[in-house]
């Protein structure tokens, strides 16, 4: 559980009464973290003497920062319960070596290479406790819960889901209109990359549907990006295992996901691309409020394009 944020920002005046007031959104983040009982500890680096031009030896910088971070973490007894926010490359390097998750704040004027950050931000207006927790959970491969319904938990996929996912895909009707899973080793690598790149970068993707009463994986549903006619469209995708079909699970999950699209990613138009012979899927999207737009040629297939539009 996250209980400590180690904070280092070269752009702040640490002697000011409210040192972060010049960074838009940062005070709100601090208040949200404190409200959720996350402690803040500053990593003092005698700014700006920690820029590469001041300490050119990369290894020396890294070792000095590691020592300071170690001191903070040990004093708070917070190993595996902390996260770092920083705008310096040397702190990034130390975090990687210490295996501590880190959010990098990109300040172009500093000229820092922050590619190793678990998440890179250019501002804090949309960064809150939930955002920070998701970075922390993904670092430790903990499933991030996106939403709940009366019967379902909608959460990010984890590698442990694959056994049950292969069981769902074993039924021949599942792959009638969907691509099959890869061979096991390839699917593991694909899933790892998907978790890191899709969830980590976009904050959405295909999610696992967990039945509350049994804890079983009953399907997948979520949002993906698809290029159609030269433009990226956000697409709703869904799969319900045969044993769980015709029980309202798809409607329940998809309604919640459409709500997520509007509230969390400011998306008011969601699309579905469906084979004309997939009558069950067409009936579902019509029930959800999608309307037919046109036929579209996608990956050499002719699909029916349906769109849902949020009604204000």
Short mmCIF file of C-alpha atoms in Angstrom, two decimals:
data_model
loop_
_atom_site.label_atom_id
_atom_site.label_comp_id
_atom_site.label_asym_id
_atom_site.label_seq_id
_atom_site.Cartn_x
_atom_site.Cartn_y
_atom_site.Cartn_z
CA UNK A 1 0.00 0.00 0.00
CA UNK A 2 1.32 3.43 -0.91
CA UNK A 3 2.09 5.47 2.18
CA UNK A 4 4.99 7.78 1.20
CA UNK A 5 5.78 10.19 -1.64
CA UNK A 6 9.43 11.26 -1.97
CA UNK A 7 9.35 14.63 -3.66
CA UNK A 8 12.12 16.40 -5.57
CA UNK A 9 11.32 19.29 -7.91
CA UNK A 10 14.13 21.55 -9.08
CA UNK A 11 11.57 24.06 -10.30
CA UNK A 12 10.34 24.89 -6.79
CA UNK A 13 11.56 27.42 -4.27
CA UNK A 14 11.94 25.30 -1.14
CA UNK A 15 12.22 28.42 1.05
CA UNK A 16 8.79 29.71 0.05
CA UNK A 17 5.88 29.34 2.48
CA UNK A 18 3.89 27.47 -0.18
CA UNK A 19 6.70 26.15 -2.38
CA UNK A 20 4.55 24.50 -5.06
CA UNK A 21 2.02 27.24 -5.73
CA UNK A 22 3.67 28.15 -9.05
CA UNK A 23 3.11 24.65 -10.45
CA UNK A 24 -0.48 24.53 -11.59
CA UNK A 25 -2.42 21.68 -10.04
CA UNK A 26 0.31 20.60 -7.64
CA UNK A 27 -1.24 21.97 -4.45
CA UNK A 28 -4.44 20.07 -5.24
CA UNK A 29 -2.39 16.90 -5.67
CA UNK A 30 -0.68 17.39 -2.29
CA UNK A 31 -4.03 17.95 -0.59
CA UNK A 32 -5.49 14.83 -2.22
CA UNK A 33 -2.50 12.72 -1.17
CA UNK A 34 -2.71 13.95 2.42
CA UNK A 35 -6.46 13.32 2.48
CA UNK A 36 -5.68 9.72 1.58
CA UNK A 37 -3.06 9.50 4.36
CA UNK A 38 -0.03 9.51 2.06
CA UNK A 39 2.94 11.23 3.68
CA UNK A 40 5.16 13.67 1.73
CA UNK A 41 8.93 13.81 2.30
CA UNK A 42 11.21 16.16 0.37
CA UNK A 43 14.42 14.91 -1.19
CA UNK A 44 16.77 17.86 -0.58
CA UNK A 45 19.45 18.12 -3.26
CA UNK A 46 20.89 21.61 -2.77
CA UNK A 47 19.44 22.78 -6.06
CA UNK A 48 20.55 23.37 -8.78
CA UNK A 49 23.89 21.71 -8.01
CA UNK A 50 22.60 18.30 -8.98
CA UNK A 51 22.28 19.01 -12.67
CA UNK A 52 24.76 17.02 -14.83
CA UNK A 53 26.91 20.08 -15.52
CA UNK A 54 27.53 20.49 -11.76
CA UNK A 55 28.29 16.82 -11.02
CA UNK A 56 29.43 15.41 -14.39
CA UNK A 57 30.22 11.94 -13.04
CA UNK A 58 26.99 10.00 -13.59
CA UNK A 59 27.86 7.22 -11.14
CA UNK A 60 28.76 9.72 -8.42
CA UNK A 61 25.45 11.54 -8.82
CA UNK A 62 23.50 8.30 -8.76
CA UNK A 63 25.24 6.97 -5.63
CA UNK A 64 24.72 10.23 -3.74
CA UNK A 65 21.02 10.31 -4.59
CA UNK A 66 20.60 6.63 -3.71
CA UNK A 67 22.10 7.32 -0.29
CA UNK A 68 19.65 10.17 0.35
CA UNK A 69 16.63 8.16 -0.84
CA UNK A 70 17.68 5.17 1.26
CA UNK A 71 17.86 7.39 4.32
CA UNK A 72 14.30 8.67 3.80
CA UNK A 73 12.79 5.27 3.05
CA UNK A 74 14.47 3.60 6.02
CA UNK A 75 13.43 6.37 8.41
CA UNK A 76 9.81 5.95 7.26
CA UNK A 77 10.02 2.13 7.04
CA UNK A 78 8.39 2.40 3.62
CA UNK A 79 10.15 -0.07 1.32
CA UNK A 80 7.71 -1.07 -1.44
CA UNK A 81 5.30 1.51 -0.01
CA UNK A 82 6.72 4.64 -1.63
CA UNK A 83 6.81 6.47 -4.94
CA UNK A 84 9.06 9.29 -6.17
CA UNK A 85 8.08 12.45 -8.07
CA UNK A 86 11.07 14.20 -9.65
CA UNK A 87 12.28 16.31 -12.57
CA UNK A 88 15.96 15.23 -12.45
CA UNK A 89 17.64 12.47 -14.43
CA UNK A 90 19.90 11.48 -11.54
CA UNK A 91 16.86 10.81 -9.33
CA UNK A 92 15.34 8.76 -12.15
CA UNK A 93 18.47 6.63 -12.35
CA UNK A 94 18.51 6.12 -8.59
CA UNK A 95 14.84 5.09 -8.55
CA UNK A 96 15.46 2.49 -11.25
CA UNK A 97 18.38 1.02 -9.33
CA UNK A 98 16.40 0.98 -6.08
CA UNK A 99 13.32 -0.46 -7.86
CA UNK A 100 11.07 2.37 -6.68
CA UNK A 101 8.27 3.62 -8.97
CA UNK A 102 8.76 7.17 -10.21
CA UNK A 103 6.72 9.86 -11.93
CA UNK A 104 8.86 12.20 -13.99
CA UNK A 105 7.93 15.88 -14.38
CA UNK A 106 9.18 17.03 -17.77
CA UNK A 107 10.60 20.57 -17.61
CA UNK A 108 12.14 21.35 -21.05
CA UNK A 109 14.34 24.12 -19.62
CA UNK A 110 16.21 21.59 -17.47
CA UNK A 111 17.19 19.45 -20.45
CA UNK A 112 16.79 16.20 -18.51
CA UNK A 113 16.43 12.72 -20.03
CA UNK A 114 13.52 11.18 -18.11
CA UNK A 115 12.75 8.23 -20.39
CA UNK A 116 13.14 5.76 -17.51
CA UNK A 117 10.17 7.19 -15.60
CA UNK A 118 7.23 4.86 -15.06
CA UNK A 119 5.01 7.78 -16.01
CA UNK A 120 6.02 11.12 -17.53
CA UNK A 121 3.83 14.20 -17.02
CA UNK A 122 4.09 17.77 -18.30
CA UNK A 123 1.82 19.21 -15.64
CA UNK A 124 -0.24 18.25 -12.61
CA UNK A 125 -3.71 19.55 -13.48
CA UNK A 126 -5.00 16.00 -14.08
CA UNK A 127 -2.75 14.21 -11.57
CA UNK A 128 -4.49 13.13 -8.36
CA UNK A 129 -4.26 10.37 -5.75
CA UNK A 130 -5.97 7.88 -8.08
CA UNK A 131 -3.51 8.64 -10.89
CA UNK A 132 -0.52 8.20 -8.56
CA UNK A 133 -1.95 4.96 -7.15
CA UNK A 134 -2.38 3.53 -10.63
CA UNK A 135 1.28 4.21 -11.45
CA UNK A 136 2.24 2.54 -8.15
CA UNK A 137 -0.02 -0.49 -8.72
CA UNK A 138 1.15 -1.06 -12.30
CA UNK A 139 4.77 -0.94 -11.15
CA UNK A 140 4.08 -3.77 -8.70
CA UNK A 141 1.84 -5.64 -11.17
CA UNK A 142 -1.23 -5.14 -9.02
CA UNK A 143 -4.53 -5.10 -10.96
CA UNK A 144 -5.98 -1.60 -11.14
CA UNK A 145 -9.73 -1.54 -10.59
CA UNK A 146 -11.49 0.76 -13.05
CA UNK A 147 -15.14 0.38 -12.03
CA UNK A 148 -17.73 -1.78 -10.26
CA UNK A 149 -21.27 -2.78 -11.13
CA UNK A 150 -23.79 -4.68 -9.03
CA UNK A 151 -22.32 -8.02 -10.17
CA UNK A 152 -18.93 -7.23 -11.70
CA UNK A 153 -15.50 -5.83 -10.96
CA UNK A 154 -13.97 -4.21 -14.03
CA UNK A 155 -10.19 -4.12 -13.68
CA UNK A 156 -6.99 -4.11 -15.68
CA UNK A 157 -5.69 -7.45 -16.91
CA UNK A 158 -2.87 -9.25 -15.14
CA UNK A 159 -0.84 -12.21 -16.38
CA UNK A 160 -2.62 -14.45 -13.89
CA UNK A 161 -5.82 -13.95 -15.92
CA UNK A 162 -4.46 -15.89 -18.89
CA UNK A 163 -5.40 -19.39 -17.66
CA UNK A 164 -9.07 -18.44 -17.36
CA UNK A 165 -8.91 -16.43 -20.58
CA UNK A 166 -7.70 -19.46 -22.52
CA UNK A 167 -10.62 -21.42 -21.03
CA UNK A 168 -13.07 -18.82 -22.35
CA UNK A 169 -11.46 -18.82 -25.79
CA UNK A 170 -11.52 -22.63 -25.98
CA UNK A 171 -15.20 -22.56 -27.00
CA UNK A 172 -15.35 -22.48 -30.82
CA UNK A 173 -18.08 -19.82 -31.01
CA UNK A 174 -15.84 -17.25 -29.29
CA UNK A 175 -13.42 -17.01 -32.21
CA UNK A 176 -16.13 -16.97 -34.88
CA UNK A 177 -15.92 -13.16 -35.00
CA UNK A 178 -12.83 -12.54 -32.84
CA UNK A 179 -9.14 -13.21 -33.39
CA UNK A 180 -7.88 -16.17 -31.31
CA UNK A 181 -5.26 -15.74 -28.62
CA UNK A 182 -1.60 -16.19 -29.52
CA UNK A 183 0.41 -19.21 -28.49
CA UNK A 184 1.08 -19.07 -24.74
CA UNK A 185 4.56 -17.51 -24.70
CA UNK A 186 3.66 -14.93 -27.32
CA UNK A 187 0.42 -14.07 -25.50
CA UNK A 188 2.37 -13.52 -22.26
CA UNK A 189 4.72 -11.07 -23.99
CA UNK A 190 1.82 -9.35 -25.76
CA UNK A 191 -0.06 -8.96 -22.47
CA UNK A 192 3.00 -7.54 -20.69
CA UNK A 193 3.45 -4.94 -23.45
CA UNK A 194 -0.27 -4.15 -23.47
CA UNK A 195 -0.34 -3.54 -19.71
CA UNK A 196 2.70 -1.27 -19.88
CA UNK A 197 1.90 0.67 -23.04
CA UNK A 198 -1.88 0.75 -23.40
CA UNK A 199 -2.90 1.10 -19.75
CA UNK A 200 0.16 3.12 -18.81
CA UNK A 201 -0.04 5.61 -21.68
CA UNK A 202 -3.76 5.94 -22.39
CA UNK A 203 -5.33 5.00 -19.06
CA UNK A 204 -7.81 2.69 -20.76
CA UNK A 205 -7.89 -0.53 -22.78
CA UNK A 206 -9.55 -3.93 -22.68
CA UNK A 207 -10.25 -4.88 -19.07
CA UNK A 208 -11.00 -8.11 -17.24
CA UNK A 209 -14.55 -8.72 -16.05
CA UNK A 210 -14.62 -10.47 -12.68
CA UNK A 211 -17.83 -11.92 -11.30
CA UNK A 212 -18.12 -10.68 -7.71
CA UNK A 213 -19.83 -13.72 -6.22
CA UNK A 214 -17.30 -16.24 -7.57
CA UNK A 215 -14.16 -14.21 -8.30
CA UNK A 216 -14.10 -15.82 -11.75
CA UNK A 217 -13.01 -14.13 -14.95
CA UNK A 218 -16.13 -14.18 -17.14
CA UNK A 219 -14.94 -12.05 -20.05
CA UNK A 220 -13.27 -8.87 -21.23
CA UNK A 221 -14.56 -5.46 -22.22
CA UNK A 222 -13.15 -1.99 -22.64
CA UNK A 223 -11.96 0.73 -24.97
CA UNK A 224 -9.37 0.53 -27.72
CA UNK A 225 -8.01 2.82 -30.41
CA UNK A 226 -8.65 1.88 -34.03
CA UNK A 227 -7.60 3.78 -37.15
CA UNK A 228 -10.50 4.08 -39.58
CA UNK A 229 -10.50 6.24 -42.71
CA UNK A 230 -7.26 7.86 -41.57
CA UNK A 231 -8.54 8.86 -38.11
CA UNK A 232 -8.22 7.25 -34.68
CA UNK A 233 -11.60 6.15 -33.34
CA UNK A 234 -12.26 4.97 -29.79
CA UNK A 235 -13.86 1.56 -30.03
CA UNK A 236 -15.88 -0.44 -27.50
CA UNK A 237 -14.89 -4.10 -27.40
CA UNK A 238 -16.41 -6.94 -25.39
CA UNK A 239 -16.30 -10.69 -24.91
CA UNK A 240 -18.43 -12.75 -22.53
CA UNK A 241 -17.68 -16.43 -21.95
CA UNK A 242 -20.32 -18.78 -23.35
CA UNK A 243 -21.34 -20.02 -19.88
CA UNK A 244 -22.11 -16.43 -18.84
CA UNK A 245 -23.93 -15.21 -21.92
CA UNK A 246 -27.62 -14.19 -22.01
CA UNK A 247 -27.48 -13.06 -18.37
CA UNK A 248 -27.10 -9.31 -18.94
CA UNK A 249 -23.38 -9.17 -18.12
CA UNK A 250 -22.38 -7.55 -21.42
CA UNK A 251 -25.00 -4.81 -21.08
CA UNK A 252 -24.02 -4.20 -17.45
CA UNK A 253 -20.30 -3.96 -18.22
CA UNK A 254 -20.64 -1.90 -21.40
CA UNK A 255 -22.97 0.67 -19.83
CA UNK A 256 -20.39 1.21 -17.09
CA UNK A 257 -17.58 1.51 -19.63
CA UNK A 258 -19.50 4.12 -21.64
CA UNK A 259 -19.97 6.05 -18.40
CA UNK A 260 -16.21 5.76 -17.79
CA UNK A 261 -15.49 7.09 -21.30
CA UNK A 262 -17.46 10.27 -20.65
CA UNK A 263 -16.32 10.92 -17.08
CA UNK A 264 -12.69 9.83 -17.22
CA UNK A 265 -11.38 10.48 -20.72
CA UNK A 266 -13.87 13.12 -21.90
CA UNK A 267 -14.97 10.90 -24.78
CA UNK A 268 -18.53 11.55 -25.99
CA UNK A 269 -18.45 9.34 -29.10
CA UNK A 270 -17.68 5.62 -28.92
CA UNK A 271 -17.67 3.26 -31.90
CA UNK A 272 -18.24 -0.42 -32.64
CA UNK A 273 -17.22 -2.23 -35.83
CA UNK A 274 -19.22 -5.43 -36.21
CA UNK A 275 -19.51 -8.26 -38.73
CA UNK A 276 -22.93 -8.11 -40.35
CA UNK A 277 -23.55 -11.76 -39.41
CA UNK A 278 -22.90 -11.08 -35.71
CA UNK A 279 -26.56 -10.52 -34.87
CA UNK A 280 -26.11 -10.87 -31.09
CA UNK A 281 -23.50 -8.11 -31.03
CA UNK A 282 -25.62 -5.84 -33.23
CA UNK A 283 -28.58 -6.36 -30.90
CA UNK A 284 -26.40 -5.50 -27.90
CA UNK A 285 -25.06 -2.22 -29.28
CA UNK A 286 -28.53 -1.13 -30.35
CA UNK A 287 -29.72 -1.82 -26.81
CA UNK A 288 -26.83 0.35 -25.53
CA UNK A 289 -27.94 3.23 -27.77
CA UNK A 290 -25.55 2.85 -30.71
CA UNK A 291 -26.81 3.78 -34.17
CA UNK A 292 -25.65 2.53 -37.55
CA UNK A 293 -23.41 4.94 -39.47
CA UNK A 294 -22.17 3.08 -42.53
CA UNK A 295 -20.18 0.10 -43.70
CA UNK A 296 -16.41 0.40 -43.38
CA UNK A 297 -13.52 -1.51 -44.92
CA UNK A 298 -11.11 -2.33 -42.07
CA UNK A 299 -8.16 -4.72 -42.40
CA UNK A 300 -9.68 -6.08 -45.62
CA UNK A 301 -12.98 -6.84 -43.89
CA UNK A 302 -16.32 -5.19 -44.49
CA UNK A 303 -17.77 -4.23 -41.10
CA UNK A 304 -20.85 -2.33 -39.96
CA UNK A 305 -19.92 0.88 -38.16
CA UNK A 306 -22.09 1.79 -35.17
CA UNK A 307 -21.64 4.87 -32.99
CA UNK A 308 -22.82 5.85 -29.51
CA UNK A 309 -23.05 9.57 -28.75
CA UNK A 310 -23.36 10.94 -25.25
CA UNK A 311 -26.60 12.85 -24.78
CA UNK A 312 -25.99 15.90 -22.61
#
